[in-house]
N, CA, C and O atoms as a DFTB+ gen file, in Angstrom:
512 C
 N C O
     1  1     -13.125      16.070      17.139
     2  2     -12.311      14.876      17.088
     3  2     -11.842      14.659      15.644
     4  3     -12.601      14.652      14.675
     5  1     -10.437      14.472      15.598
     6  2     -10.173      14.286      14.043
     7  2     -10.295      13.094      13.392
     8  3     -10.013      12.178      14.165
     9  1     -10.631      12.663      12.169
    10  2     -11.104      11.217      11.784
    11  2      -9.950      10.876      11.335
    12  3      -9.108      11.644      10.869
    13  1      -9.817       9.047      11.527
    14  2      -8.791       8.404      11.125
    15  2      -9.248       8.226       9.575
    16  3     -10.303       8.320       8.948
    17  1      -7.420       7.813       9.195
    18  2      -7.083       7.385       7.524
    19  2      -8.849       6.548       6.946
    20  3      -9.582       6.860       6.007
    21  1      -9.009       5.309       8.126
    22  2      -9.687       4.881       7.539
    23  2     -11.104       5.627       7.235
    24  3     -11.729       5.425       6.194
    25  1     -11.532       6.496       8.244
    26  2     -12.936       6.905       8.218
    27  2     -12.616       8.255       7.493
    28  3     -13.510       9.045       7.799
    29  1     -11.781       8.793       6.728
    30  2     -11.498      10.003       5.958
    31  2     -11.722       8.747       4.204
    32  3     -12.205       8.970       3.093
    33  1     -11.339       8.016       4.581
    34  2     -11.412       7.415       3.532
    35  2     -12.935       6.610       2.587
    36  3     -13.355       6.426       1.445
    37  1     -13.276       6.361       3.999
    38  2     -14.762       5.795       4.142
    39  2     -15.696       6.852       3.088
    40  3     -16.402       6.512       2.138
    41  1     -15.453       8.110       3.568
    42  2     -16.319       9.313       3.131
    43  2     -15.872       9.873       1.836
    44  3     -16.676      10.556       1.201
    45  1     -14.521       9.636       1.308
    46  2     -14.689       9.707       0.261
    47  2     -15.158       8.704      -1.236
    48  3     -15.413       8.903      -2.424
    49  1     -15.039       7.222       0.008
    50  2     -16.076       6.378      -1.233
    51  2     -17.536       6.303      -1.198
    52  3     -18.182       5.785      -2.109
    53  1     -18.308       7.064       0.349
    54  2     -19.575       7.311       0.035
    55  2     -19.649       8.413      -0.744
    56  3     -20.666       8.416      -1.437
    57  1     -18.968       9.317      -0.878
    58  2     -18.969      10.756      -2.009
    59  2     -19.173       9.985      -3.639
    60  3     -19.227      10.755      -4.599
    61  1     -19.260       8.765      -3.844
    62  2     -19.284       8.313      -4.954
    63  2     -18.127       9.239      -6.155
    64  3     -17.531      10.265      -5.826
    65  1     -18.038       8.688      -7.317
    66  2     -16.966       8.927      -8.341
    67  2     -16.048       8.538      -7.907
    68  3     -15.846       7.821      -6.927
    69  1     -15.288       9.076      -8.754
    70  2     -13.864       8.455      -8.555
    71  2     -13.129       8.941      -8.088
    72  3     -13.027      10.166      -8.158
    73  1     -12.325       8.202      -7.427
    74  2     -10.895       8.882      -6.563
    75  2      -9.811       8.517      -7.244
    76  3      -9.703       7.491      -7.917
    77  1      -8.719       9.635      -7.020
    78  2      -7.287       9.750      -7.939
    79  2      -6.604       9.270      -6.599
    80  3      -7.138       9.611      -5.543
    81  1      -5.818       8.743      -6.580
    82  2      -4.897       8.117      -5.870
    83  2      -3.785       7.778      -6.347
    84  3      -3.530       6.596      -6.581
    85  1      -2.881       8.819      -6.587
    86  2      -1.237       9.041      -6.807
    87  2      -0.718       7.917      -6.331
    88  3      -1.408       7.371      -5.470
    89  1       0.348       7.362      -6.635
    90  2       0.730       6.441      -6.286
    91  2       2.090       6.863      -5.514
    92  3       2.573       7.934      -5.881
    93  1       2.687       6.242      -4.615
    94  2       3.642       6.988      -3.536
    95  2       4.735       5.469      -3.183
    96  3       4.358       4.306      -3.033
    97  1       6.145       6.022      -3.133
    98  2       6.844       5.002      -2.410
    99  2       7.738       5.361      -1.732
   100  3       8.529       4.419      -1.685
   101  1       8.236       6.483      -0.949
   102  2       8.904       7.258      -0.084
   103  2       8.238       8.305       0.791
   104  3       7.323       8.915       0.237
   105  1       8.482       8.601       1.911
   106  2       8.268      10.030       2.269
   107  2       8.114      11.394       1.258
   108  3       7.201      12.217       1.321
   109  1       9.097      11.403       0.444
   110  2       9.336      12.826      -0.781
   111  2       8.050      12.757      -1.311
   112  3       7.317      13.736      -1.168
   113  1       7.565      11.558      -2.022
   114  2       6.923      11.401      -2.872
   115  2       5.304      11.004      -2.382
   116  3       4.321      10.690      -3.053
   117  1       5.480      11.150      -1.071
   118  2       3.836      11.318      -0.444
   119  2       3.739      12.831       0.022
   120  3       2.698      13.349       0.427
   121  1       4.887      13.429      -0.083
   122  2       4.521      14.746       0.550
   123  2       3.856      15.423      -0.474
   124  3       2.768      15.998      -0.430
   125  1       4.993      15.227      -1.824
   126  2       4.251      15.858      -2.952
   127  2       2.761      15.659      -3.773
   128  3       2.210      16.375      -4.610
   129  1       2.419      14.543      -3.238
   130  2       1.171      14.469      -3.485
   131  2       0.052      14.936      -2.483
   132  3      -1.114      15.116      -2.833
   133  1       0.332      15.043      -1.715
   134  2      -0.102      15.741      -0.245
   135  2      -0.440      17.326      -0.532
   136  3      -1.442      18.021      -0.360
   137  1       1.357      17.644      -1.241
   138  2       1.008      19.385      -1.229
   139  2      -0.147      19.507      -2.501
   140  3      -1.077      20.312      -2.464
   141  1       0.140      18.385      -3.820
   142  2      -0.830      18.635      -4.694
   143  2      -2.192      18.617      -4.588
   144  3      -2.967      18.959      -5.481
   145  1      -2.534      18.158      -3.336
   146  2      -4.106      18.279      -3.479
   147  2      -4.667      17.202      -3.105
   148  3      -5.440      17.270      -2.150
   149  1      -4.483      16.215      -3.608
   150  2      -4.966      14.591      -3.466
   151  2      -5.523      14.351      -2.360
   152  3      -5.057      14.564      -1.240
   153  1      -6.598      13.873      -2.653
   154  2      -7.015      13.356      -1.365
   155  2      -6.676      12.134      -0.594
   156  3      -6.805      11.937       0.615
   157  1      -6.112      11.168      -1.739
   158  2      -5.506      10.017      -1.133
   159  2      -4.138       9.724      -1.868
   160  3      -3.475      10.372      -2.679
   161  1      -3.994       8.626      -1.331
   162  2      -2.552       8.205      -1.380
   163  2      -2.528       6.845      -1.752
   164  3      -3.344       6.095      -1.216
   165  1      -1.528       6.287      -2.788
   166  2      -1.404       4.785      -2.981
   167  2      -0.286       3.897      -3.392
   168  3       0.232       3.812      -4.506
   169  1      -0.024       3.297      -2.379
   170  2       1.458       2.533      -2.840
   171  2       1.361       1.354      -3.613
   172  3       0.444       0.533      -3.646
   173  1       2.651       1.388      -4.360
   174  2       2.791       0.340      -5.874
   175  2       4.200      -0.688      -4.703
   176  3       5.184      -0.435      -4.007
   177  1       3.485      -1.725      -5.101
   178  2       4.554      -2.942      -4.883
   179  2       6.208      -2.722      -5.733
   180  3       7.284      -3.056      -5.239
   181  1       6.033      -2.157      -6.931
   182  2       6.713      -2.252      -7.611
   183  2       7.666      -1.056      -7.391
   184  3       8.876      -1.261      -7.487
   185  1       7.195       0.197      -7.099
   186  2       7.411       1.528      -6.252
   187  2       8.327       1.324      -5.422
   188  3       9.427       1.874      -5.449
   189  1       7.953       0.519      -4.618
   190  2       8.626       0.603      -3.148
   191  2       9.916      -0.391      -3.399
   192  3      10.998      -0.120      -2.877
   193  1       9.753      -1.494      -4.183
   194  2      10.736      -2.708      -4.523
   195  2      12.077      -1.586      -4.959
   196  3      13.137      -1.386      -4.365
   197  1      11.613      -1.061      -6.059
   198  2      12.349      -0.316      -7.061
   199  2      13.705       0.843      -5.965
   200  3      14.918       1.027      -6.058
   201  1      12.643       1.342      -5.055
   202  2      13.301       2.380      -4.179
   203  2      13.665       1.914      -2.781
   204  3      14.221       2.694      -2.009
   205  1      13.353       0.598      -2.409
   206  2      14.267       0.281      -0.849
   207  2      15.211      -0.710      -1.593
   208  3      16.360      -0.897      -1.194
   209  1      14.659      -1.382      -2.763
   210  2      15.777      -2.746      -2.783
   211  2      16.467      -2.263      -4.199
   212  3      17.687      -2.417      -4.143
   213  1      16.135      -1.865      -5.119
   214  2      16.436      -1.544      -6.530
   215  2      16.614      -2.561      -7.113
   216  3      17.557      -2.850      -7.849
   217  1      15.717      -3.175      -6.826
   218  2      15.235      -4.635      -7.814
   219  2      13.650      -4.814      -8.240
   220  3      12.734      -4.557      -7.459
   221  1      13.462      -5.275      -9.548
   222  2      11.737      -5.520     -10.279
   223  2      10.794      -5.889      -8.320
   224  3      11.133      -5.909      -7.136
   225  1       9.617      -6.087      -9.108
   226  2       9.049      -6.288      -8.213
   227  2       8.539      -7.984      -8.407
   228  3       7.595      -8.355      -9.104
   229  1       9.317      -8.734      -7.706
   230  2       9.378     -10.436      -7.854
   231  2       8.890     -11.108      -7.213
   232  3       8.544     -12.229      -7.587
   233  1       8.668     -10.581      -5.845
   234  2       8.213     -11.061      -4.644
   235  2       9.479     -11.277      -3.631
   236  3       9.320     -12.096      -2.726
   237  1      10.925     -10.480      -3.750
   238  2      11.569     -10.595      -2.874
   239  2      11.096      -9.824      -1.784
   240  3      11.113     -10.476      -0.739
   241  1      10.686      -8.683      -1.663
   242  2       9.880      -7.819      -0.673
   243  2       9.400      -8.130       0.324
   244  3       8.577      -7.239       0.533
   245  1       9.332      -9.108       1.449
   246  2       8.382      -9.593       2.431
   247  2       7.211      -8.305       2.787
   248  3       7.052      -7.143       2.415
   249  1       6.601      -9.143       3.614
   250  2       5.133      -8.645       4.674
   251  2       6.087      -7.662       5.806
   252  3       5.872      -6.470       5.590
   253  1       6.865      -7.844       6.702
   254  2       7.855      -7.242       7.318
   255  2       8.436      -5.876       6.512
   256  3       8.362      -4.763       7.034
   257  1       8.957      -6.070       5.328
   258  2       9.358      -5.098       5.084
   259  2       8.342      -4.104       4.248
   260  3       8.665      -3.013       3.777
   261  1       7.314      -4.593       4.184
   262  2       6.499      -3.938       3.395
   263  2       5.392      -3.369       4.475
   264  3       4.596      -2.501       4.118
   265  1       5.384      -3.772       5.489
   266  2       4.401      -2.979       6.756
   267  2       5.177      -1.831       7.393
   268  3       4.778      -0.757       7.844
   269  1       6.679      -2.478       7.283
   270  2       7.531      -1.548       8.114
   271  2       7.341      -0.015       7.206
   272  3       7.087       1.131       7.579
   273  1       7.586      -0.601       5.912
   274  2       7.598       0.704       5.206
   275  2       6.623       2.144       4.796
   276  3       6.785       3.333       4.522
   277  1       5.633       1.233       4.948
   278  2       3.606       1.534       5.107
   279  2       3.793       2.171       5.922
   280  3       3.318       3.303       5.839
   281  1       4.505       1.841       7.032
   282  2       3.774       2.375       8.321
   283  2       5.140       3.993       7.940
   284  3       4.619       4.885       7.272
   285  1       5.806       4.105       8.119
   286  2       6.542       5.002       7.889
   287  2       5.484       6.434       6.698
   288  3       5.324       7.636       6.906
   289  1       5.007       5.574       5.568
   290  2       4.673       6.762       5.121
   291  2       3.290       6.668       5.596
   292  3       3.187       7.892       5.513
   293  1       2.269       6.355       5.969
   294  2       1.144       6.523       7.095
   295  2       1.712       7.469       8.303
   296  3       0.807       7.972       8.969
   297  1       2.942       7.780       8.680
   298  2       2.968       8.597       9.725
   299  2       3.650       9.882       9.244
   300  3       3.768      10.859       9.984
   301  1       4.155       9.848       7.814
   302  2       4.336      11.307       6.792
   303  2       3.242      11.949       6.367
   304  3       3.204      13.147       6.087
   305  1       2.207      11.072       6.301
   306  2       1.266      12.360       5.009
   307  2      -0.085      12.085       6.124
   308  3      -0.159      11.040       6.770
   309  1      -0.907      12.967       6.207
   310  2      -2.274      13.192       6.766
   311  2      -3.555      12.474       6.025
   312  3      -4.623      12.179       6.561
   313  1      -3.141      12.254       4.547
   314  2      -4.515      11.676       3.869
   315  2      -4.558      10.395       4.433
   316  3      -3.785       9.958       5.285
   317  1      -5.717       9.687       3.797
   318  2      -5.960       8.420       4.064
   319  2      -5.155       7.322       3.245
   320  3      -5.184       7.458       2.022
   321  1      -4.624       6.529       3.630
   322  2      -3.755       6.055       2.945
   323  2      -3.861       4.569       2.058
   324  3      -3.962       3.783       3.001
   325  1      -3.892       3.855       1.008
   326  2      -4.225       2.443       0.913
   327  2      -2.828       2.189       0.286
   328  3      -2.101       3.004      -0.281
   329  1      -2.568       0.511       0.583
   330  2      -1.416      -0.219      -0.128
   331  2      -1.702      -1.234      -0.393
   332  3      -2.728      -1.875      -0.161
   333  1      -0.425      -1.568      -1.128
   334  2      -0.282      -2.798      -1.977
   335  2      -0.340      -3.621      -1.360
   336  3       0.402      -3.046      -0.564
   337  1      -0.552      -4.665      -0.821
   338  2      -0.480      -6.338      -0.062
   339  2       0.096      -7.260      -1.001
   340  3       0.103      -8.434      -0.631
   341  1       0.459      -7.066      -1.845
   342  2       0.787      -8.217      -2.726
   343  2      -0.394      -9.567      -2.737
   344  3      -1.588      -9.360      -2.951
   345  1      -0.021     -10.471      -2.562
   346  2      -0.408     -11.910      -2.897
   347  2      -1.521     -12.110      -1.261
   348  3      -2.376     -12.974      -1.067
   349  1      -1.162     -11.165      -0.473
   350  2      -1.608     -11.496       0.835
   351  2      -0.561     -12.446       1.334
   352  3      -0.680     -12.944       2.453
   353  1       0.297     -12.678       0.681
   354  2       1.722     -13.194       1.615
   355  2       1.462     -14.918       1.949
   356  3       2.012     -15.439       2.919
   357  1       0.852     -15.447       1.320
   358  2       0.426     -17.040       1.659
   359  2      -0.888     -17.379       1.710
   360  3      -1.671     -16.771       0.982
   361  1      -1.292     -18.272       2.464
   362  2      -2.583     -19.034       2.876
   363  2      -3.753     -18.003       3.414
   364  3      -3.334     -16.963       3.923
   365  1      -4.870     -18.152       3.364
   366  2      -5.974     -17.699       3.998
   367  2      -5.755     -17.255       5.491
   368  3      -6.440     -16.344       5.957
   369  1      -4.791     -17.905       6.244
   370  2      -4.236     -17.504       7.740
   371  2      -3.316     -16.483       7.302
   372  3      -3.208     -15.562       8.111
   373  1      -2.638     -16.384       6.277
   374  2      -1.460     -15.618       6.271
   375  2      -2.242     -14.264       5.749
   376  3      -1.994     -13.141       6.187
   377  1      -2.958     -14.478       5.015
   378  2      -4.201     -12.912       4.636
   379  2      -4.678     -12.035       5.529
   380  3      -4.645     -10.805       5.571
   381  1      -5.387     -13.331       6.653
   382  2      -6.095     -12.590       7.862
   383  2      -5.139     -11.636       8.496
   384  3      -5.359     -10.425       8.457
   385  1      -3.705     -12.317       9.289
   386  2      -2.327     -11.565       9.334
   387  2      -2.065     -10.270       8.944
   388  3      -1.951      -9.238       9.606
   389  1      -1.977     -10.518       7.615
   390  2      -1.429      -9.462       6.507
   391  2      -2.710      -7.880       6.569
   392  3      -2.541      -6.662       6.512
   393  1      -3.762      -8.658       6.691
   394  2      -4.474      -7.506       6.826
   395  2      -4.223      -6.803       8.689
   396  3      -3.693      -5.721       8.945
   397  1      -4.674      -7.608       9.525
   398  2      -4.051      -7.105      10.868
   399  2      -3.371      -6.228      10.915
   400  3      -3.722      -5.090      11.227
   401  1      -1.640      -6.771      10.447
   402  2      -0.760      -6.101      10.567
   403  2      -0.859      -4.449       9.699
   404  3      -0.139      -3.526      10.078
   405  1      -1.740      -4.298       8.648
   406  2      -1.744      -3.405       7.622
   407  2      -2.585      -1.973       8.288
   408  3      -2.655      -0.776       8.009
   409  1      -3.164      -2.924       9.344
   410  2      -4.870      -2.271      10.369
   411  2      -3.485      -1.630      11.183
   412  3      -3.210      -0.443      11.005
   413  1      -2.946      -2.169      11.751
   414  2      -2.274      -1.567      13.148
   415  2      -1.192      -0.921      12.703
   416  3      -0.441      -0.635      13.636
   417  1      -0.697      -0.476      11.354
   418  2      -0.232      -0.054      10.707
   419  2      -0.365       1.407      10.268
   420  3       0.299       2.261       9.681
   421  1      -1.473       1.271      10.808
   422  2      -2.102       2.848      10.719
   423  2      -3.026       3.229       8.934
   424  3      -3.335       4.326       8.469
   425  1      -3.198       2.037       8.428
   426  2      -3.527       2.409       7.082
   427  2      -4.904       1.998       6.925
   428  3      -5.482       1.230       7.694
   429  1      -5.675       2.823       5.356
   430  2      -6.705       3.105       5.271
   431  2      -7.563       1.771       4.680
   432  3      -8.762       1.586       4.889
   433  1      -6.684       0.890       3.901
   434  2      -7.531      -0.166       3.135
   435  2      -5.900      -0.284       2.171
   436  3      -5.068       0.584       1.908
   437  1      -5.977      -2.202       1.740
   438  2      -5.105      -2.934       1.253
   439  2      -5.555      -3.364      -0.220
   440  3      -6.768      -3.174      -0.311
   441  1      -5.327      -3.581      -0.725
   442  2      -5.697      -4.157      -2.274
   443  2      -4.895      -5.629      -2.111
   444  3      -3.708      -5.322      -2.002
   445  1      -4.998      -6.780      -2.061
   446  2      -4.393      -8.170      -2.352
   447  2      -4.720      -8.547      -3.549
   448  3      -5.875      -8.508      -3.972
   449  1      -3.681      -8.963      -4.229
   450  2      -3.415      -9.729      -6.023
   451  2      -4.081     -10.627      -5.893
   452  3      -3.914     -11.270      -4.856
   453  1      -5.010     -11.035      -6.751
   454  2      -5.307     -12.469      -7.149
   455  2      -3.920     -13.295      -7.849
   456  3      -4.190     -13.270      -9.050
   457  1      -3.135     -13.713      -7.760
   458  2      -2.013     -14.161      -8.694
   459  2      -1.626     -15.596      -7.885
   460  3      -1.936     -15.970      -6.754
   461  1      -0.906     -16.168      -8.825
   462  2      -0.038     -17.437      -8.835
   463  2       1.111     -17.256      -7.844
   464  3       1.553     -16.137      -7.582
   465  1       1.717     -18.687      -7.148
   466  2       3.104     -18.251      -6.979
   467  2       3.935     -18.691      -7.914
   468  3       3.565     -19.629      -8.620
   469  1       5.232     -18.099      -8.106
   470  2       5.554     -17.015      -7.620
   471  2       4.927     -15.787      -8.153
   472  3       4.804     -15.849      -9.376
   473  1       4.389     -14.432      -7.501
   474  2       3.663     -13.566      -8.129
   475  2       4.520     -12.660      -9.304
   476  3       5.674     -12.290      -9.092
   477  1       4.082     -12.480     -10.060
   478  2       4.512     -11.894     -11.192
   479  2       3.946     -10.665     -11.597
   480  3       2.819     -10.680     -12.093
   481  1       4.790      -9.206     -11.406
   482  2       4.507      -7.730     -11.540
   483  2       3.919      -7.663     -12.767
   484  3       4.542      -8.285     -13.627
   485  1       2.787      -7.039     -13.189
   486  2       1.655      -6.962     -14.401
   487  2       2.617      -6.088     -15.167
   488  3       2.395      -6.020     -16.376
   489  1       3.518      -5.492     -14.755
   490  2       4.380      -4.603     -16.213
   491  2       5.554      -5.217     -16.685
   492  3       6.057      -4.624     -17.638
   493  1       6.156      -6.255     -16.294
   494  2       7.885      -6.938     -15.893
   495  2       7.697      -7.760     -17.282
   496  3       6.787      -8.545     -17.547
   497  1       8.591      -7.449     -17.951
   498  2       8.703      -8.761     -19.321
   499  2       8.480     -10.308     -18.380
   500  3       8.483     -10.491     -17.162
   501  1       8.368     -10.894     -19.081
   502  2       8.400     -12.706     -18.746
   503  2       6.541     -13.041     -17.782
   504  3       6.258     -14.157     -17.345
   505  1       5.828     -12.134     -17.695
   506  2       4.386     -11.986     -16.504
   507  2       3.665     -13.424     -16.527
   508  3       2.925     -13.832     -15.633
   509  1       3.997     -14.110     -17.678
   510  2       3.331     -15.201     -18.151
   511  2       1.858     -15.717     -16.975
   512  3       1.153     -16.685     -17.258
């Protein structure tokens, strides 16, 4: 039986050390980390902003377009996959959501920002 994203993933954080996790925001650019070796995969908020909208990463991006897009490269590359969640998208209800949708999404584990609104990209002049 072949193991899912998440339980391929599971085993490489009981393997202890550290994991490299390329960062990915297209199909092209998960393959190539795929052919390089990597065992995992990791999308940048700022990545994906940059290459569907070609704008900073501000928080124009919704939960919608950012699952839609997840899920697309979750069904390109074989590793286990984790992404960006941003802010978790609102309230403590809107988290629970955000993770759901990220689960049925086909992906391995989410990272959510601790940040303010409006969220502000850690590299963007003005981060205050």
């Amino acid at each position: 039986m072949t193991k899912t994203g998440p339980e391929k993933f599971r085993d490489l954080l009981a393997k202890g050390g550290l994991i490299v996790s390329p960062g990915v925001y297209d199909g092209y650019s998960a393959r190539l980390v795929e052919t390089a070796g990597f065992s995992t995969a990791a999308t940048t908020g700022a990545g994906i902003s940059n290459s569907l909208l070609g704008i900073d990463d501000i928080g124009v991006m919704g939960l919608s377009e950012n699952v839609a897009h997840c899920r697309m490269l979750a069904r390109t590359i074989l590793d286990p996959a984790h992404r960006d969640a941003d802010t978790g998208y609102g309230n403590p209800m809107n988290v629970h959501y955000t993770v759901q949708m990220f689960e049925e999404a086909g992906l391995a584990g989410i990272n959510i920002e601790d940040q303010v609104h409006p969220k502000r990209c850690g590299h963007m002049p003005a981060r205050s």
